[in-house]
CSV table of C-alpha atoms and ligand atoms in Angstrom, one decimal:
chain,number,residue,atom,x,y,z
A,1,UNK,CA,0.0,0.0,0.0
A,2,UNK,CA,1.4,3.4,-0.8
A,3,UNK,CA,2.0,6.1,1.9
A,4,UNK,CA,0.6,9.2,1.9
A,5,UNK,CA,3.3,11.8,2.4
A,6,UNK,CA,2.2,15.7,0.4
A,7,UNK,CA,5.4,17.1,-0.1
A,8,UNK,CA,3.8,19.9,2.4
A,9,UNK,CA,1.1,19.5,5.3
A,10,UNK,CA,-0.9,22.8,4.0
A,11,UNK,CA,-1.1,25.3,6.7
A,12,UNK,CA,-3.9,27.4,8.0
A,13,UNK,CA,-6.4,25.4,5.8
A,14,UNK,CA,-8.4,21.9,5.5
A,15,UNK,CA,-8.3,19.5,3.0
A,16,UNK,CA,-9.7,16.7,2.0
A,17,UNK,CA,-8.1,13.3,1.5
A,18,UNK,CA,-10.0,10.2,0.0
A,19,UNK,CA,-8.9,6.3,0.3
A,20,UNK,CA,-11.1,4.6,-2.2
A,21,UNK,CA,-10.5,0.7,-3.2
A,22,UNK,CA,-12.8,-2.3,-3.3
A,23,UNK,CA,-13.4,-4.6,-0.4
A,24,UNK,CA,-10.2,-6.6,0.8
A,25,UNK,CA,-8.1,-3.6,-0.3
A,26,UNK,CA,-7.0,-2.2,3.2
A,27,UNK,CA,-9.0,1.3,2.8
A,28,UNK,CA,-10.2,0.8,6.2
A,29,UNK,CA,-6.9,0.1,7.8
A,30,UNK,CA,-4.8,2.6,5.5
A,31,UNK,CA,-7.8,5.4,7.3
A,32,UNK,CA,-6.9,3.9,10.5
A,33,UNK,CA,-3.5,4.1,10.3
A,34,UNK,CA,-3.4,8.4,9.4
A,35,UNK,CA,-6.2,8.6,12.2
A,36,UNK,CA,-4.0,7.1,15.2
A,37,UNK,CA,-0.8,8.5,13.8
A,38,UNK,CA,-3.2,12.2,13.9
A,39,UNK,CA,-4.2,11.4,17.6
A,40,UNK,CA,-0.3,10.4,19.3
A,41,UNK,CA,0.4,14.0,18.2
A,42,UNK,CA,-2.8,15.2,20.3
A,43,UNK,CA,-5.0,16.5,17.3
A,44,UNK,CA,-8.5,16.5,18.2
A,45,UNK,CA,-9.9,13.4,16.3
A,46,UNK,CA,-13.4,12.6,15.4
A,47,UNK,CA,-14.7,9.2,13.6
A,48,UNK,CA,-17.9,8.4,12.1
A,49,UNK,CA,-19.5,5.9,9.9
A,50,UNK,CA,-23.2,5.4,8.9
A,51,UNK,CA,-25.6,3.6,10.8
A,52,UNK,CA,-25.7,0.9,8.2
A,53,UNK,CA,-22.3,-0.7,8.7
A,54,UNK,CA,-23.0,-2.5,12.2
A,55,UNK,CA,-20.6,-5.6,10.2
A,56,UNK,CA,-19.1,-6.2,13.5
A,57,UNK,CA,-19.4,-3.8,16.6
A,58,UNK,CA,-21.5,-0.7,16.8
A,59,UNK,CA,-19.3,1.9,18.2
A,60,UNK,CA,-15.8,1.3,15.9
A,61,UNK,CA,-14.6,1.4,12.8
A,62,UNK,CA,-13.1,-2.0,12.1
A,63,UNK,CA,-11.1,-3.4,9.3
A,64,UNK,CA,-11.2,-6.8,8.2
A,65,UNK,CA,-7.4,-7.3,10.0
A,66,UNK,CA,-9.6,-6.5,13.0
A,67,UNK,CA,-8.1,-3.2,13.9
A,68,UNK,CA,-10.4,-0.7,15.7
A,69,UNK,CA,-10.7,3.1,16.8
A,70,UNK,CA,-14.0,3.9,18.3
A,71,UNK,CA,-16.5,5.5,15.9
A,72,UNK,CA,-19.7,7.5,15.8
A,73,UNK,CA,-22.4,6.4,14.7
A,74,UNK,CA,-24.6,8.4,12.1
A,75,UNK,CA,-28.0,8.7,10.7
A,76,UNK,CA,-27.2,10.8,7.7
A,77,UNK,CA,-24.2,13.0,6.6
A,78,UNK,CA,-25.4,16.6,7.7
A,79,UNK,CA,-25.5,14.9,11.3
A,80,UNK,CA,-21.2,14.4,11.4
A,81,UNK,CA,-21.6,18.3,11.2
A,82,UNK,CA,-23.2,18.7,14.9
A,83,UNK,CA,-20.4,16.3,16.0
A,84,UNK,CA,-17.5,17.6,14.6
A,85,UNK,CA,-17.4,21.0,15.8
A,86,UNK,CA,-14.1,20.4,17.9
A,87,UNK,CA,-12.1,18.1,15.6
A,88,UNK,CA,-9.3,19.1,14.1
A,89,UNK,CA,-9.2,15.5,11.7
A,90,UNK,CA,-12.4,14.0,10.7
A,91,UNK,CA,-12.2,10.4,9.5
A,92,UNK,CA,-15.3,9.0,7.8
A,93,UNK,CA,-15.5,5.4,6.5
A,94,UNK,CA,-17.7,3.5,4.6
A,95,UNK,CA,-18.7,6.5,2.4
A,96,UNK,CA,-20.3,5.0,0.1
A,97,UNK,CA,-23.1,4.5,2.1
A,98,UNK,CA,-24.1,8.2,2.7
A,99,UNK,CA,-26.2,10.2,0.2
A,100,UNK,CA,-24.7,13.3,-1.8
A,101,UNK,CA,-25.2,15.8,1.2
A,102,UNK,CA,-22.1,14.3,2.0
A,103,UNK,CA,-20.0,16.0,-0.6
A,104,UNK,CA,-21.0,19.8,0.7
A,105,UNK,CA,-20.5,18.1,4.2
A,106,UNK,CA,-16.7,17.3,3.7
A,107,UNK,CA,-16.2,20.4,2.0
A,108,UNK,CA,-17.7,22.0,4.5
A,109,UNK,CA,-15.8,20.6,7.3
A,110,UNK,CA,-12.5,21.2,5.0
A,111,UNK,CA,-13.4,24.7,4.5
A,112,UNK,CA,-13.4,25.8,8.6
A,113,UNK,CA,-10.0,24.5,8.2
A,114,UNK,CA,-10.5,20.9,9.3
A,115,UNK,CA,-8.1,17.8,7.6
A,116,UNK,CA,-11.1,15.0,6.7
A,117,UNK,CA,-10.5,11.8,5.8
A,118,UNK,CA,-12.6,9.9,3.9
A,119,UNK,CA,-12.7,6.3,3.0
A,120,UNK,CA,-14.9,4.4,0.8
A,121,UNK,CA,-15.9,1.4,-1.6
A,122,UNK,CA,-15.6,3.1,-5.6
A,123,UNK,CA,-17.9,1.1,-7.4
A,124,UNK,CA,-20.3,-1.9,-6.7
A,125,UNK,CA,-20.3,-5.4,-7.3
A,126,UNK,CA,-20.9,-4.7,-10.7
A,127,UNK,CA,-17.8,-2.2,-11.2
A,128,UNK,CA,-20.3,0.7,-11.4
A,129,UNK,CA,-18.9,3.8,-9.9
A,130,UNK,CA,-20.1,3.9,-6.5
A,131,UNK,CA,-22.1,7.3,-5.3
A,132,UNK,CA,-21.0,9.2,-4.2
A,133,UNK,CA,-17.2,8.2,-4.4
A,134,UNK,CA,-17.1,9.5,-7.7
A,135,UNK,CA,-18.0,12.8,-6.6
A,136,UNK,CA,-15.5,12.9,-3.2
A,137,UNK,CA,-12.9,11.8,-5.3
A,138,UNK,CA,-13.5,15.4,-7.7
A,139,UNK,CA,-13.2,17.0,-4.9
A,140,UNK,CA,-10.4,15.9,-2.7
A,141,UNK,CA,-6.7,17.1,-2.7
A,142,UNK,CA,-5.2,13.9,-1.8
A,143,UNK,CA,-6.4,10.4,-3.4
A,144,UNK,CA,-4.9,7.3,-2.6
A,145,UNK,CA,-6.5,4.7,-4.5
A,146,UNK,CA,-5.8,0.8,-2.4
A,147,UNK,CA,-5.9,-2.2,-4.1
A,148,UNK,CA,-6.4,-6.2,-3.4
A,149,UNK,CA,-4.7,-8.8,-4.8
A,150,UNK,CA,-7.1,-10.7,-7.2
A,151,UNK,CA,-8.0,-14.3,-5.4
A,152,UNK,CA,-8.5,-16.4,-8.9
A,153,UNK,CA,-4.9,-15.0,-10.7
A,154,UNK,CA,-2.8,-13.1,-8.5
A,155,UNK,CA,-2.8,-9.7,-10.2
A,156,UNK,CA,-3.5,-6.6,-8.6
A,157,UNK,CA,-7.5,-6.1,-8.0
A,158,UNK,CA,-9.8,-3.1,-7.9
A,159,UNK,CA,-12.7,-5.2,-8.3
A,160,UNK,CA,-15.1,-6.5,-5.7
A,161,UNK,CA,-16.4,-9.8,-7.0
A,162,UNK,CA,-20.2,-11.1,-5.8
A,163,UNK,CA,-20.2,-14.7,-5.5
A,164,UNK,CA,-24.0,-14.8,-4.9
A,165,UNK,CA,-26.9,-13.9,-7.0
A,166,UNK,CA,-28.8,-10.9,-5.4
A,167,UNK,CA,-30.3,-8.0,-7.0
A,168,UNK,CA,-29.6,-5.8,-4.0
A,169,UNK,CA,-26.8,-3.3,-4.8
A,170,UNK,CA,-25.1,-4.0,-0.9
A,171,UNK,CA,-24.9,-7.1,0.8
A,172,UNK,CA,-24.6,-5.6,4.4
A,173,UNK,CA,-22.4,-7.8,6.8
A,174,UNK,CA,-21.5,-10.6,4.1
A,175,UNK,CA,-18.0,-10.0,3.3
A,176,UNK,CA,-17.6,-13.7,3.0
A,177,UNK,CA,-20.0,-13.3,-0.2
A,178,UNK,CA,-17.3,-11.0,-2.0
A,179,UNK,CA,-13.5,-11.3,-3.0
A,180,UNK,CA,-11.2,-9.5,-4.9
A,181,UNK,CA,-10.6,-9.6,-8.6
A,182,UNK,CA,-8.8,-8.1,-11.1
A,183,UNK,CA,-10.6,-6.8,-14.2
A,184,UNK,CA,-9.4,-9.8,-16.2
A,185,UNK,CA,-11.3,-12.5,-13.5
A,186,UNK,CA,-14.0,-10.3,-12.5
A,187,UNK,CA,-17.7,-11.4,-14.1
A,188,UNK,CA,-21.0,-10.0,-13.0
A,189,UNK,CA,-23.3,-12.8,-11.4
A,190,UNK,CA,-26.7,-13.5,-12.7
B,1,ZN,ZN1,-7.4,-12.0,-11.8
């Protein structure tokens, strides 16, 4: 996984920084990883995810390697925005699951001079851009795009491959239904 190191840390303003990878890619330990490094030198750090990922424990964000900081949980974007009032970082994760107030949200957060950190699935089982990743991704500074390595040949994977047949668009809390592919191996089910 690459580092993120800007030549700079930008002074007296926010930014915005998006991880964005399929599942198994390490997007949600990469956003741990700049959270705790952001909290041993004391910055005031606030989590959140949406309400819909309760995958393993309610009140942290968790990455399949099992590595947690505590999180808080949301209804809807405009709610991090009561929350965050203090925070100097803001990490979000699984942003795929908000709506598009969460665009004006992050740049709202950026623009009162606050670093946000935003991770996310880019596009669905189907390799269909996932809103509204697409959209965070325009507007961040920093982008850091993970990948997985693909399960049936090896190469690096940016897919996420279904191995059921569902018509939903998100299998919440089935991770053992998915794997990583690589655009060669990856099929859509039906
Ligand atoms: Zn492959």
């Amino acid at each position: 996984m690459m580092d993120f190191q800007p030549h700079s840390t930008p002074r007296d303003t926010g930014w915005i920084e998006v991880i964005a990878g399929c599942m198994f890619s390490g997007k949600t330990e990469e956003l741990i990883r700049r959270l705790r490094r952001a909290k041993i030198a004391k910055q005031n750090v606030k989590i959140f995810k949406p309400k819909i990922d309760i995958r393993y424990s309610n009140g942290d964000i968790v990455s399949h390697s099992e590595q947690s900081l505590p999180s808080i949980l949301v209804e809807n974007a405009k709610e991090i925005l009561d929350h965050a009032e203090t925070a100097q970082v803001v990490g979000i994760d699984e942003a795929q699951f908000f709506n598009n107030d969460i665009i004006d949200v992050c740049n709202t957060l950026a623009n009162q001079g606050k670093r946000v950190i935003v991770a996310g699935l880019d596009q669905d089982y189907r390799g269909v851009p996932f809103e509204p990743m697409p959209q965070l991704l325009a507007i961040a500074e920093y982008i850091t795009k993970t990948l997985a390595i693909c399960v049936t040949c090896g190469n690096p994977a940016d897919k996420t491959q279904r191995k059921v047949v569902s018509a939903e668009r998100v299998l919440v809390g089935a991770s053992d239904s998915y794997e990583a592919r690589c655009r060669k191996c990856h099929y859509i089910p039906e």
